Short mmCIF file of C-alpha atoms and ligand atoms in Angstrom, two decimals:
data_model
loop_
_atom_site.label_atom_id
_atom_site.label_comp_id
_atom_site.label_asym_id
_atom_site.label_seq_id
_atom_site.Cartn_x
_atom_site.Cartn_y
_atom_site.Cartn_z
CA UNK Y 1289 0.00 0.00 0.00
CA UNK Y 1290 1.33 3.45 -0.90
CA UNK Y 1291 1.99 5.66 2.13
CA UNK Y 1292 -0.15 8.83 1.82
CA UNK Y 1293 1.66 11.01 4.33
CA UNK Y 1294 4.33 10.80 6.96
CA UNK Y 1295 3.26 10.47 10.59
CA UNK Y 1296 4.48 13.11 13.06
CA UNK Y 1297 6.65 10.38 14.62
CA UNK Y 1298 8.50 9.69 11.35
CA UNK Y 1299 8.75 13.36 10.44
CA UNK Y 1300 10.21 14.13 13.86
CA UNK Y 1301 12.77 11.34 13.52
CA UNK Y 1302 13.76 12.54 10.07
CA UNK Y 1303 14.13 16.10 11.24
CA UNK Y 1304 16.36 14.95 14.08
CA UNK Y 1305 18.46 13.05 11.55
CA UNK Y 1306 19.04 15.90 9.07
CA UNK Y 1307 18.09 19.06 10.97
CA UNK Y 1308 15.41 21.59 10.02
CA UNK Y 1309 17.35 22.76 6.96
CA UNK Y 1310 17.56 19.26 5.63
CA UNK Y 1311 13.86 18.51 5.22
CA UNK Y 1312 11.06 19.98 3.12
CA UNK Y 1313 7.47 18.76 3.08
CA UNK Y 1314 5.55 21.75 1.72
CA UNK Y 1315 4.91 22.06 -2.05
CA UNK Y 1316 6.98 25.23 -2.47
CA UNK Y 1317 10.01 23.73 -0.70
CA UNK Y 1318 9.79 20.51 -2.71
CA UNK Y 1319 8.94 21.96 -6.15
CA UNK Y 1320 12.51 22.24 -7.42
CA UNK Y 1321 13.13 18.53 -6.76
CA UNK Y 1322 9.97 17.25 -8.41
CA UNK Y 1323 10.33 18.41 -12.02
CA UNK Y 1324 12.89 17.19 -14.54
CA UNK Y 1325 15.26 19.24 -16.71
CA UNK Y 1326 13.38 18.65 -19.95
CA UNK Y 1327 10.00 19.49 -18.41
CA UNK Y 1328 8.65 16.05 -19.38
CA UNK Y 1329 7.87 14.71 -15.93
CA UNK Y 1330 6.30 16.08 -12.78
CA UNK Y 1331 6.66 13.98 -9.66
CA UNK Y 1332 5.43 13.92 -6.10
CA UNK Y 1333 7.03 13.09 -2.76
CA UNK Y 1334 6.15 12.77 0.91
CA UNK Y 1335 9.27 14.76 1.76
CA UNK Y 1336 12.52 15.94 0.26
CA UNK Y 1337 15.47 15.11 2.51
CA UNK Y 1338 18.84 16.81 2.14
CA UNK Y 1339 21.44 15.08 4.33
CA UNK Y 1340 24.75 16.90 4.85
CA UNK Y 1341 26.94 13.92 5.79
CA UNK Y 1342 27.37 10.18 5.29
CA UNK Y 1343 26.18 9.62 8.88
CA UNK Y 1344 22.97 11.53 8.10
CA UNK Y 1345 22.36 9.42 4.98
CA UNK Y 1346 22.82 6.31 7.14
CA UNK Y 1347 20.38 7.61 9.75
CA UNK Y 1348 17.78 8.34 7.07
CA UNK Y 1349 18.17 4.95 5.43
CA UNK Y 1350 17.76 3.21 8.81
CA UNK Y 1351 14.50 5.12 9.31
CA UNK Y 1352 13.22 4.36 5.81
CA UNK Y 1353 14.09 0.69 6.30
CA UNK Y 1354 12.33 0.58 9.67
CA UNK Y 1355 9.16 2.29 8.40
CA UNK Y 1356 9.13 0.66 4.95
CA UNK Y 1357 9.47 3.95 3.05
CA UNK Y 1358 10.55 3.96 -0.59
CA UNK Y 1359 13.51 6.24 -1.41
CA UNK Y 1360 14.34 8.11 -4.62
CA UNK Y 1361 18.01 9.17 -4.58
CA UNK Y 1362 18.54 12.42 -6.46
CA UNK Y 1363 21.68 14.08 -7.79
CA UNK Y 1364 21.60 17.12 -10.05
CA UNK Y 1365 18.26 16.01 -11.51
CA UNK Y 1366 19.53 16.31 -15.09
CA UNK Y 1367 18.73 12.70 -16.00
CA UNK Y 1368 16.61 12.34 -19.13
CA UNK Y 1369 14.69 9.13 -18.30
CA UNK Y 1370 12.79 10.06 -15.14
CA UNK Y 1371 15.02 8.11 -12.77
CA UNK Y 1372 15.06 10.75 -10.05
CA UNK Y 1373 11.38 11.73 -10.29
CA UNK Y 1374 8.48 9.53 -9.26
CA UNK Y 1375 4.96 10.47 -10.23
CA UNK Y 1376 3.17 8.30 -7.68
CA UNK Y 1377 4.38 10.39 -4.79
CA UNK Y 1378 4.39 7.87 -1.91
CA UNK Y 1379 8.17 8.05 -1.59
CA UNK Y 1380 10.83 10.32 -0.12
CA UNK Y 1381 13.43 12.05 -2.29
CA UNK Y 1382 16.97 12.04 -0.88
CA UNK Y 1383 18.94 14.84 -2.52
CA UNK Y 1384 22.74 14.69 -2.22
CA UNK Y 1385 23.20 18.41 -3.01
CA UNK Y 1386 24.52 19.38 0.42
CA UNK Y 1387 27.25 16.73 0.25
CA UNK Y 1388 29.42 18.54 -2.26
CA UNK Y 1389 33.01 18.57 -1.01
CA UNK Y 1390 36.08 17.44 -2.91
CA UNK Y 1391 37.71 15.26 -0.28
CA UNK Y 1392 41.14 14.72 -1.79
CA UNK Y 1393 43.17 15.18 -4.96
CA UNK Y 1394 46.26 12.97 -5.16
CA UNK Y 1395 48.36 14.23 -8.09
CA UNK Y 1396 50.99 11.51 -7.67
CA UNK Y 1397 48.46 8.74 -7.95
CA UNK Y 1398 46.22 10.63 -10.38
CA UNK Y 1399 43.13 10.09 -8.23
CA UNK Y 1400 40.39 12.24 -6.76
CA UNK Y 1401 37.85 11.50 -4.02
CA UNK Y 1402 34.66 13.55 -3.74
CA UNK Y 1403 31.28 13.54 -2.04
CA UNK Y 1404 28.62 12.16 -4.35
CA UNK Y 1405 26.83 15.53 -4.48
CA UNK Y 1406 29.84 17.33 -5.93
CA UNK Y 1407 28.88 18.96 -9.25
CA UNK Y 1408 30.86 17.53 -12.18
CA UNK Y 1409 32.05 20.98 -13.32
CA UNK Y 1410 33.49 21.69 -9.84
CA UNK Y 1411 35.51 18.47 -10.07
CA UNK Y 1412 36.75 19.33 -13.56
CA UNK Y 1413 37.73 22.84 -12.44
CA UNK Y 1414 39.58 21.57 -9.36
CA UNK Y 1415 41.53 19.12 -11.51
CA UNK Y 1416 42.38 21.75 -14.07
CA UNK Y 1417 43.77 23.98 -11.31
CA UNK Y 1418 46.15 21.11 -10.44
CA UNK Y 1419 47.14 20.48 -14.08
CA UNK Y 1420 45.12 17.27 -14.23
CA UNK Y 1421 42.14 16.23 -16.29
CA UNK Y 1422 38.95 14.47 -15.27
CA UNK Y 1423 37.68 13.69 -18.75
CA UNK Y 1424 33.98 13.00 -18.18
CA UNK Y 1425 32.30 15.79 -20.19
CA UNK Y 1426 28.61 16.32 -20.94
CA UNK Y 1427 26.24 19.16 -21.66
CA UNK Y 1428 24.79 18.97 -18.14
CA UNK Y 1429 28.16 19.16 -16.35
CA UNK Y 1430 27.31 22.47 -14.68
CA UNK Y 1431 24.47 20.77 -12.76
CA UNK Y 1432 24.86 16.98 -12.73
CA UNK Y 1433 26.66 15.41 -9.78
CA UNK Y 1434 29.44 12.85 -9.72
CA UNK Y 1435 27.16 10.47 -7.74
CA UNK Y 1436 24.50 10.82 -10.45
CA UNK Y 1437 27.16 10.23 -13.10
CA UNK Y 1438 28.17 7.02 -11.33
CA UNK Y 1439 24.55 5.93 -10.79
CA UNK Y 1440 23.77 6.40 -14.50
CA UNK Y 1441 27.17 5.31 -15.87
CA UNK Y 1442 27.26 8.61 -17.77
CA UNK Y 1443 28.95 8.85 -21.16
CA UNK Y 1444 29.34 12.18 -22.94
CA UNK Y 1445 31.70 13.51 -25.57
CA UNK Y 1446 35.03 12.00 -24.47
CA UNK Y 1447 34.03 8.33 -24.20
CA UNK Y 1448 35.88 7.58 -27.39
CA UNK Y 1449 39.20 8.27 -25.71
CA UNK Y 1450 38.60 7.77 -21.99
CA UNK Y 1451 35.56 5.49 -21.66
CA UNK Y 1452 32.28 5.90 -19.76
CA UNK Y 1453 31.93 6.65 -16.02
CA UNK Y 1454 32.37 2.91 -15.41
CA UNK Y 1455 35.90 3.10 -16.84
CA UNK Y 1456 36.80 6.20 -14.86
CA UNK Y 1457 35.66 5.15 -11.39
CA UNK Y 1458 38.17 3.48 -9.06
CA UNK Y 1459 36.00 3.21 -5.97
CA UNK Y 1460 32.62 4.00 -4.45
CA UNK Y 1461 31.26 4.61 -1.00
CA UNK Y 1462 27.65 3.47 -0.66
CA UNK Y 1463 24.98 3.50 2.05
CA UNK Y 1464 22.96 0.32 1.63
CA UNK Y 1465 19.19 0.01 1.90
CA UNK Y 1466 19.35 -0.86 5.63
CA UNK Y 1467 21.72 2.02 6.44
CA UNK Y 1468 24.95 0.02 6.54
CA UNK Y 1469 27.98 1.77 5.01
CA UNK Y 1470 30.23 0.09 2.43
CA UNK Y 1471 33.43 1.95 1.77
CA UNK Y 1472 35.11 0.76 -1.39
CA UNK Y 1473 37.88 3.34 -1.82
CA UNK Y 1474 41.36 1.94 -2.31
CA UNK Y 1475 43.19 4.21 -4.75
CA UNK Y 1476 44.25 1.05 -6.57
CA UNK Y 1477 44.16 0.71 -10.34
CA UNK Y 1478 44.74 -3.01 -10.11
CA UNK Y 1479 42.74 -4.93 -7.53
CA UNK Y 1480 41.80 -8.31 -8.85
CA UNK Y 1481 40.32 -9.74 -5.66
CA UNK Y 1482 36.95 -11.29 -6.25
CA UNK Y 1483 33.74 -9.58 -7.34
CA UNK Y 1484 34.18 -5.96 -8.34
CA UNK Y 1485 31.26 -4.67 -6.25
CA UNK Y 1486 31.51 -1.04 -7.34
CA UNK Y 1487 30.52 -2.10 -10.86
CA UNK Y 1488 27.17 -3.32 -9.48
CA UNK Y 1489 26.31 0.15 -8.25
CA UNK Y 1490 27.58 1.96 -11.36
CA UNK Y 1491 24.58 2.24 -13.65
CA UNK Y 1492 22.18 0.93 -10.97
CA UNK Y 1493 20.21 4.21 -11.05
CA UNK Y 1494 19.61 4.37 -7.32
CA UNK Y 1495 18.00 0.93 -7.11
CA UNK Y 1496 20.65 -0.75 -4.92
CA UNK Y 1497 21.87 1.92 -2.51
CA UNK Y 1498 22.79 5.58 -2.13
CA UNK Y 1499 26.24 6.47 -3.43
CA UNK Y 1500 27.77 8.95 -0.98
CA UNK Y 1501 31.34 9.16 -2.31
CA UNK Y 1502 33.20 8.54 -5.56
CA UNK Y 1503 36.88 7.95 -6.27
CA UNK Y 1504 37.97 8.58 -9.87
CA UNK Y 1505 41.02 8.30 -12.11
CA UNK Y 1506 42.68 11.47 -13.37
CA UNK Y 1507 44.75 12.01 -16.50
CA UNK Y 1508 47.42 14.46 -17.60
CA UNK Y 1509 45.86 17.75 -18.67
CA UNK Y 1510 46.02 18.19 -22.45
CA UNK Y 1511 48.55 20.87 -23.28
CA UNK Y 1512 46.96 21.38 -26.67
CA UNK Y 1513 43.57 20.77 -28.23
CA UNK Y 1514 42.66 21.18 -31.87
CA UNK Y 1515 39.05 21.38 -33.00
CA UNK Y 1516 37.59 21.35 -36.50
CA UNK Y 1517 34.05 21.64 -37.85
CA UNK Y 1518 33.50 19.69 -41.07
CA UNK Y 1519 30.87 19.39 -43.78
CA UNK Y 1520 30.13 16.02 -45.43
CA UNK Y 1521 27.66 14.71 -47.96
CA UNK Y 1522 26.28 11.77 -45.95
CA UNK Y 1523 26.36 9.82 -42.69
CA UNK Y 1524 28.17 7.06 -44.59
CA UNK Y 1525 30.94 9.50 -45.45
CA UNK Y 1526 31.09 10.52 -41.78
CA UNK Y 1527 31.68 6.93 -40.65
CA UNK Y 1528 34.34 6.42 -43.32
CA UNK Y 1529 35.97 9.63 -42.13
CA UNK Y 1530 35.89 8.38 -38.54
CA UNK Y 1531 37.70 5.19 -39.51
CA UNK Y 1532 40.38 7.16 -41.31
CA UNK Y 1533 40.71 9.54 -38.37
CA UNK Y 1534 41.29 6.62 -36.02
CA UNK Y 1535 44.28 5.44 -37.99
CA UNK Y 1536 45.59 8.78 -39.27
CA UNK Y 1537 45.33 10.64 -35.95
CA UNK Y 1538 46.50 7.75 -33.81
CA UNK Y 1539 44.71 7.65 -30.45
CA UNK Y 1540 44.65 11.43 -30.11
CA UNK Y 1541 40.97 11.86 -31.06
CA UNK Y 1542 39.07 12.92 -27.97
CA UNK Y 1543 35.70 13.63 -29.62
CA UNK Y 1544 33.92 12.84 -32.85
CA UNK Y 1545 30.39 14.26 -32.86
CA UNK Y 1546 27.99 13.96 -35.77
CA UNK Y 1547 25.23 16.52 -36.42
CA UNK Y 1548 22.51 16.32 -39.08
CA UNK Y 1549 22.12 19.81 -40.58
CA UNK Y 1550 18.42 19.84 -39.60
CA UNK Y 1551 19.56 20.24 -35.95
CA UNK Y 1552 21.15 23.64 -36.51
CA UNK Y 1553 17.80 25.44 -36.42
CA UNK Y 1554 17.34 24.17 -32.87
CA UNK Y 1555 20.66 25.59 -31.71
CA UNK Y 1556 19.44 28.94 -33.07
CA UNK Y 1557 16.47 28.82 -30.69
CA UNK Y 1558 19.05 29.30 -27.94
CA UNK Y 1559 21.13 31.89 -29.79
CA UNK Y 1560 19.60 33.32 -32.97
CA UNK Y 1561 23.04 34.60 -34.03
CA UNK Y 1562 24.49 31.10 -34.09
CA UNK Y 1563 25.66 29.94 -37.52
CA UNK Y 1564 27.18 26.60 -38.49
CA UNK Y 1565 30.64 27.27 -39.94
CA UNK Y 1566 29.90 24.97 -42.90
CA UNK Y 1567 26.82 24.27 -44.94
CA UNK Y 1568 26.42 20.55 -45.60
CA UNK Y 1569 23.79 17.86 -44.89
CA UNK Y 1570 26.02 16.15 -42.33
CA UNK Y 1571 28.40 18.01 -40.03
CA UNK Y 1572 31.16 16.65 -37.82
CA UNK Y 1573 32.86 18.17 -34.82
CA UNK Y 1574 36.26 16.54 -34.32
CA UNK Y 1575 38.70 17.21 -31.52
CA UNK Y 1576 42.29 16.05 -31.10
CA UNK Y 1577 44.14 16.59 -27.84
CA UNK Y 1578 47.50 15.73 -26.35
CA UNK Y 1579 49.39 16.41 -23.16
CA UNK Y 1580 52.75 16.01 -24.93
CA UNK Y 1581 54.47 18.28 -27.45
CA UNK Y 1582 52.88 16.72 -30.52
CA UNK Y 1583 52.27 18.79 -33.66
CA UNK Y 1584 48.48 18.43 -33.40
CA UNK Y 1585 47.86 21.24 -35.81
CA UNK Y 1586 50.00 19.60 -38.47
CA UNK Y 1587 48.34 16.24 -37.83
CA UNK Y 1588 44.83 17.68 -38.14
CA UNK Y 1589 45.70 19.80 -41.19
CA UNK Y 1590 47.29 16.83 -43.00
CA UNK Y 1591 44.38 14.56 -42.16
CA UNK Y 1592 41.83 17.11 -43.37
CA UNK Y 1593 43.72 17.90 -46.58
CA UNK Y 1594 43.75 14.20 -47.37
CA UNK Y 1595 40.04 13.80 -46.55
CA UNK Y 1596 39.16 16.76 -48.79
CA UNK Y 1597 41.36 15.51 -51.63
CA UNK Y 1598 39.59 12.19 -51.71
CA UNK Y 1599 36.15 13.81 -51.45
CA UNK Y 1600 35.16 12.58 -47.99
CA UNK Y 1601 34.98 16.08 -46.54
CA UNK Y 1602 33.41 18.85 -48.61
CA UNK Y 1603 34.15 21.78 -46.34
CA UNK Y 1604 36.25 22.28 -43.20
CA UNK Y 1605 36.98 25.02 -40.67
CA UNK Y 1606 39.84 24.53 -38.24
CA UNK Y 1607 39.32 26.58 -35.05
CA UNK Y 1608 41.89 29.36 -34.94
CA UNK Y 1609 41.35 30.12 -31.26
CA UNK Y 1610 39.86 28.66 -28.09
CA UNK Y 1611 36.92 31.04 -28.51
CA UNK Y 1612 36.22 29.70 -32.00
CA UNK Y 1613 36.44 26.11 -30.76
CA UNK Y 1614 33.96 27.02 -28.02
CA UNK Y 1615 31.60 28.47 -30.62
CA UNK Y 1616 31.66 25.09 -32.44
CA UNK Y 1617 30.78 23.28 -29.21
CA UNK Y 1618 28.04 25.83 -28.50
CA UNK Y 1619 26.21 24.54 -31.59
CA UNK Y 1620 26.39 20.96 -30.32
CA UNK Y 1621 25.23 21.93 -26.83
CA UNK Y 1622 22.67 24.47 -28.06
CA UNK Y 1623 20.80 21.96 -30.18
CA UNK Y 1624 20.05 19.85 -27.08
CA UNK Y 1625 18.75 22.85 -25.17
CA UNK Y 1626 16.83 24.02 -28.23
CA UNK Y 1627 14.86 20.78 -28.31
CA UNK Y 1628 13.78 21.24 -24.72
CA UNK Y 1629 12.69 24.78 -25.61
CA UNK Y 1630 10.64 23.42 -28.49
CA UNK Y 1631 8.54 21.48 -25.92
CA UNK Y 1632 7.50 17.84 -26.02
CA UNK Y 1633 9.47 15.73 -28.49
CA UNK Y 1634 10.42 12.10 -28.98
CA UNK Y 1635 13.85 11.56 -27.44
CA UNK Y 1636 16.01 8.47 -27.89
CA UNK Y 1637 19.50 7.40 -26.95
CA UNK Y 1638 20.33 4.58 -29.36
CA UNK Y 1639 23.48 2.58 -29.74
CA UNK Y 1640 24.52 0.41 -32.68
CA UNK Y 1641 27.81 -0.86 -34.04
CA UNK Y 1642 29.60 2.17 -35.50
CA UNK Y 1643 29.38 0.69 -39.00
CA UNK Y 1644 25.56 0.42 -38.64
CA UNK Y 1645 25.03 4.15 -37.91
CA UNK Y 1646 24.14 5.07 -41.52
CA UNK Y 1647 21.66 2.16 -41.73
CA UNK Y 1648 20.05 3.16 -38.42
CA UNK Y 1649 19.56 6.76 -39.51
CA UNK Y 1650 18.37 5.81 -42.98
CA UNK Y 1651 15.80 3.28 -41.69
CA UNK Y 1652 14.62 5.60 -38.92
CA UNK Y 1653 14.15 8.53 -41.31
CA UNK Y 1654 12.23 6.33 -43.75
CA UNK Y 1655 9.98 5.08 -40.94
CA UNK Y 1656 9.13 8.63 -39.81
CA UNK Y 1657 8.58 9.90 -43.38
CA UNK Y 1658 6.28 6.98 -44.29
CA UNK Y 1659 4.35 6.43 -41.06
CA UNK Y 1660 4.41 9.80 -39.32
CA UNK Y 1661 4.11 12.52 -41.93
CA UNK Y 1662 4.83 16.04 -40.74
CA UNK Y 1663 7.04 14.94 -37.83
CA UNK Y 1664 10.61 16.26 -38.06
CA UNK Y 1665 13.46 13.77 -37.50
CA UNK Y 1666 16.77 14.92 -36.02
CA UNK Y 1667 19.93 12.84 -35.90
CA UNK Y 1668 23.03 13.69 -33.91
CA UNK Y 1669 25.27 12.02 -31.38
CA UNK Y 1670 28.56 10.67 -30.19
CA UNK Y 1671 29.20 8.82 -33.45
CA UNK Y 1672 32.64 7.66 -32.37
CA UNK Y 1673 30.88 5.46 -29.79
CA UNK Y 1674 28.05 4.30 -32.06
CA UNK Y 1675 25.64 6.47 -30.04
CA UNK Y 1676 22.92 8.32 -31.98
CA UNK Y 1677 20.18 10.47 -30.50
CA UNK Y 1678 17.48 10.07 -33.11
CA UNK Y 1679 14.84 12.51 -31.90
CA UNK Y 1680 11.60 13.55 -33.56
CA UNK Y 1681 9.80 16.87 -33.21
CA UNK Y 1682 6.01 16.93 -33.53
CA UNK Y 1683 4.42 19.19 -36.13
CA UNK Y 1684 4.08 22.59 -34.39
CA UNK Y 1685 0.28 22.65 -34.77
CA UNK Y 1686 -0.30 19.30 -33.03
CA UNK Y 1687 -1.79 19.51 -29.51
CA UNK Y 1688 0.57 18.20 -26.84
CA UNK Y 1689 -1.67 15.33 -25.67
CA UNK Y 1690 -1.99 14.07 -29.27
CA UNK Y 1691 1.76 14.42 -29.79
CA UNK Y 1692 2.47 12.40 -26.65
CA UNK Y 1693 0.14 9.60 -27.73
CA UNK Y 1694 1.71 9.43 -31.20
CA UNK Y 1695 5.18 9.82 -29.66
CA UNK Y 1696 4.95 6.44 -27.89
CA UNK Y 1697 4.24 4.76 -31.23
CA UNK Y 1698 7.24 6.48 -32.79
CA UNK Y 1699 9.51 5.42 -29.93
CA UNK Y 1700 8.33 1.81 -30.31
CA UNK Y 1701 9.11 1.90 -34.05
CA UNK Y 1702 12.57 3.38 -33.47
CA UNK Y 1703 13.37 0.74 -30.83
CA UNK Y 1704 12.29 -2.00 -33.21
CA UNK Y 1705 14.68 -0.70 -35.88
CA UNK Y 1706 17.52 -0.45 -33.35
CA UNK Y 1707 16.99 -3.93 -31.91
CA UNK Y 1708 16.74 -5.24 -35.48
CA UNK Y 1709 20.27 -3.94 -36.04
CA UNK Y 1710 21.47 -5.66 -32.86
CA UNK Y 1711 21.64 -2.33 -31.00
CA UNK Y 1712 20.66 -1.03 -27.56
CA UNK Y 1713 17.75 1.28 -26.64
CA UNK Y 1714 19.88 2.97 -24.00
CA UNK Y 1715 23.41 3.98 -24.92
CA UNK Y 1716 24.19 6.34 -22.04
CA UNK Y 1717 21.10 7.87 -20.40
CA UNK Y 1718 19.98 4.73 -18.59
CA UNK Y 1719 16.56 3.13 -18.24
CA UNK Y 1720 14.83 5.14 -15.49
CA UNK Y 1721 11.06 4.99 -15.49
CA UNK Y 1722 10.60 5.93 -19.13
CA UNK Y 1723 12.31 2.89 -20.72
CA UNK Y 1724 11.62 0.31 -18.03
CA UNK Y 1725 9.09 -1.81 -19.91
CA UNK Y 1726 11.13 -2.13 -23.09
CA UNK Y 1727 14.26 -2.91 -21.08
CA UNK Y 1728 12.67 -5.69 -19.04
CA UNK Y 1729 10.91 -7.29 -22.03
CA UNK Y 1730 14.22 -7.42 -23.89
CA UNK Y 1731 16.06 -9.45 -21.22
CA UNK Y 1732 16.53 -13.22 -21.40
CA UNK Y 1733 15.10 -15.33 -18.52
CA UNK Y 1734 18.60 -16.01 -17.19
CA UNK Y 1735 19.44 -12.29 -17.24
CA UNK Y 1736 16.21 -11.46 -15.40
CA UNK Y 1737 16.88 -14.08 -12.72
CA UNK Y 1738 20.37 -12.72 -12.04
CA UNK Y 1739 19.12 -9.12 -11.90
CA UNK Y 1740 16.30 -10.12 -9.52
CA UNK Y 1741 18.70 -12.09 -7.29
CA UNK Y 1742 21.00 -9.06 -6.96
CA UNK Y 1743 18.11 -6.70 -6.25
CA UNK Y 1744 16.61 -9.03 -3.65
CA UNK Y 1745 19.97 -9.56 -1.95
CA UNK Y 1746 20.79 -5.86 -1.62
CA UNK Y 1747 17.31 -4.39 -1.24
CA UNK Y 1748 15.03 -7.18 0.04
CA UNK Y 1749 12.20 -4.79 0.92
CA UNK Y 1750 12.27 -3.12 -2.52
CA UNK Y 1751 12.70 0.36 -1.04
CA UNK Y 1752 15.43 1.69 -3.32
CA UNK Y 1753 13.97 3.78 -6.15
CA UNK Y 1754 10.90 1.60 -6.70
CA UNK Y 1755 9.52 1.87 -10.22
CA UNK Y 1756 12.89 2.82 -11.69
CA UNK Y 1757 14.77 0.38 -13.95
CA UNK Y 1758 13.00 -2.75 -12.63
CA UNK Y 1759 9.45 -4.00 -12.12
CA UNK Y 1760 8.18 -3.77 -8.53
CA UNK Y 1761 9.64 -6.37 -6.14
CA UNK Y 1762 6.50 -8.53 -6.54
CA UNK Y 1763 7.02 -8.49 -10.31
CA UNK Y 1764 10.57 -9.87 -10.06
CA UNK Y 1765 11.13 -13.56 -10.79
C1 FAD B 397 21.73 19.15 -21.54
C2 FAD B 397 21.98 17.73 -21.13
C3 FAD B 397 22.99 17.02 -21.77
C4 FAD B 397 23.24 15.69 -21.38
N1 FAD B 397 24.24 15.02 -22.00
C5 FAD B 397 24.53 13.77 -21.62
C6 FAD B 397 25.60 13.05 -22.25
O1 FAD B 397 26.25 13.53 -23.17
N2 FAD B 397 25.87 11.80 -21.79
C7 FAD B 397 25.17 11.23 -20.75
O2 FAD B 397 25.47 10.09 -20.37
N3 FAD B 397 24.13 11.88 -20.17
C8 FAD B 397 23.80 13.12 -20.58
N4 FAD B 397 22.76 13.78 -19.97
C9 FAD B 397 21.96 13.09 -18.94
C10 FAD B 397 22.42 13.37 -17.47
O3 FAD B 397 23.10 14.56 -17.36
C11 FAD B 397 23.29 12.23 -16.93
O4 FAD B 397 22.52 11.06 -16.89
C12 FAD B 397 23.86 12.50 -15.53
O5 FAD B 397 24.82 11.50 -15.24
C13 FAD B 397 22.81 12.50 -14.42
O6 FAD B 397 23.41 12.99 -13.23
P1 FAD B 397 22.51 13.73 -12.11
O7 FAD B 397 23.40 14.05 -10.96
O8 FAD B 397 21.78 14.86 -12.69
O9 FAD B 397 21.52 12.55 -11.71
P2 FAD B 397 19.94 12.59 -11.47
O10 FAD B 397 19.24 13.04 -12.69
O11 FAD B 397 19.63 13.32 -10.24
O12 FAD B 397 19.66 11.04 -11.24
C14 FAD B 397 19.81 10.11 -12.27
C15 FAD B 397 19.64 8.69 -11.70
O13 FAD B 397 20.70 8.40 -10.78
C16 FAD B 397 20.19 8.16 -9.47
N5 FAD B 397 21.11 8.84 -8.54
C17 FAD B 397 21.51 10.13 -8.57
N6 FAD B 397 22.40 10.36 -7.60
C18 FAD B 397 22.55 9.19 -6.92
C19 FAD B 397 23.33 8.80 -5.80
N7 FAD B 397 24.15 9.64 -5.17
N8 FAD B 397 23.23 7.51 -5.37
C20 FAD B 397 22.42 6.63 -6.00
N9 FAD B 397 21.65 6.95 -7.06
C21 FAD B 397 21.73 8.22 -7.51
C22 FAD B 397 18.79 8.71 -9.47
O14 FAD B 397 17.95 8.01 -8.55
C23 FAD B 397 18.36 8.50 -10.91
O15 FAD B 397 17.90 7.18 -11.08
C24 FAD B 397 22.47 15.09 -20.35
C25 FAD B 397 21.45 15.82 -19.73
C26 FAD B 397 21.21 17.12 -20.11
C27 FAD B 397 20.13 17.86 -19.38
#
């Protein structure tokens, strides 16, 4: 049975655990925590709890365990699949925002330890000040938290070179569903002793415990970065270019983003003065970086001259300054924000083998053109990782409720195409509440049994983020 409201006894105990500043139960105090970034979801909660220390998280989890209260962990609330928002409302939200300290930077070991609520940008800035690099980079880095990045196994624009959050995390500190603390920091890069438990929590989207601390790997800070914005005739040409870039530019490529020209209009919704530096149906943003004294400029120029000579690239602009490189990235970031400004739209996060990207986009475009006339397809993404966001805007005149109904059909069609190509319906955003059904249906019986066994072992009462990622505890095999 869903709890309708918290008794004075529970509220009192929670207030003693986190102090008056750490609890909100009135609509105004909770509002900020109950709506998502894209404006797609509106949730409810019995209370929003904001612990300021690991001990406070433990105290809260002991209370929730004792009183059988479901818990939604929340980081920066920038997730795009409704993992940190629950619409039913019989749960408490635990926001990590007050736990935002960088605990330690060890330049000799190239490691950093931080509270889970530390904003990603703050970590990147602190590293930069010490001549180190933490390479996780995404459009939401000014708001998302390192704990949220771990819980969603975030990707972003530098995966190609440095991997996803899973590859960057050395250790986690987690408060389990019953309040017990597991501290898995070691500073070790090699630790081959049994099950690697941190990997269970990475990508678990708050369903196994609350991450309170994260230990990550650092890298040498690039001394030089070269960025170019390219025009190409087709997505096929873009994938051929990527393959050449991999061999011609060695392992110095740090980003390879693909943008269908139809996306540029969206970036202009954020800044009407924004102009793409090239005019071509497919555009590529490529970045090379190195911490050593390598002639990056020469490498990029030679590679581009070659690609233009053999007709792969039709137009190219090499950034002449950091400001110009930033203006290229502003187009990539602006188009994501522009979609949100446009209102409801179909949003996907698809992954296929890199060589299948042109087929995915071609089949998806054909499906929209044939079955959903008037809808506007957009294709862009981290092509170097096989990750395409194939999104679809409704015709402007369509009422939102009609668009939403049709949108579910479109999503189903796009997932069918992706699965048909052997791909995944979630490349980097996770499953959350919005992709839960498709995720669960797609698992084999053996996979489901293992997932259920892990969930039952770590969260036997089903209190951790119920409704997110998995069916309810009763629905598990
Ligand atoms: C403009 C924009 C661009 C984006 N670009 C990218 C991108 O390139 N790549 C990418 O991967 N994602 C991207 N995202 C999605 C999002 O930023 C990431 O998923 C991010 O990692 C979420 O972090 P958060 O702190 O905001 O987590 P939240 O949104 O608060 O939570 C996400 C999930 O993690 C759980 N969670 C959060 N904190 C904890 C914790 N401490 N312990 C346990 N569980 C927790 C929540 O319960 C929820 O299930 C983008 C989002 C936006 C708005």
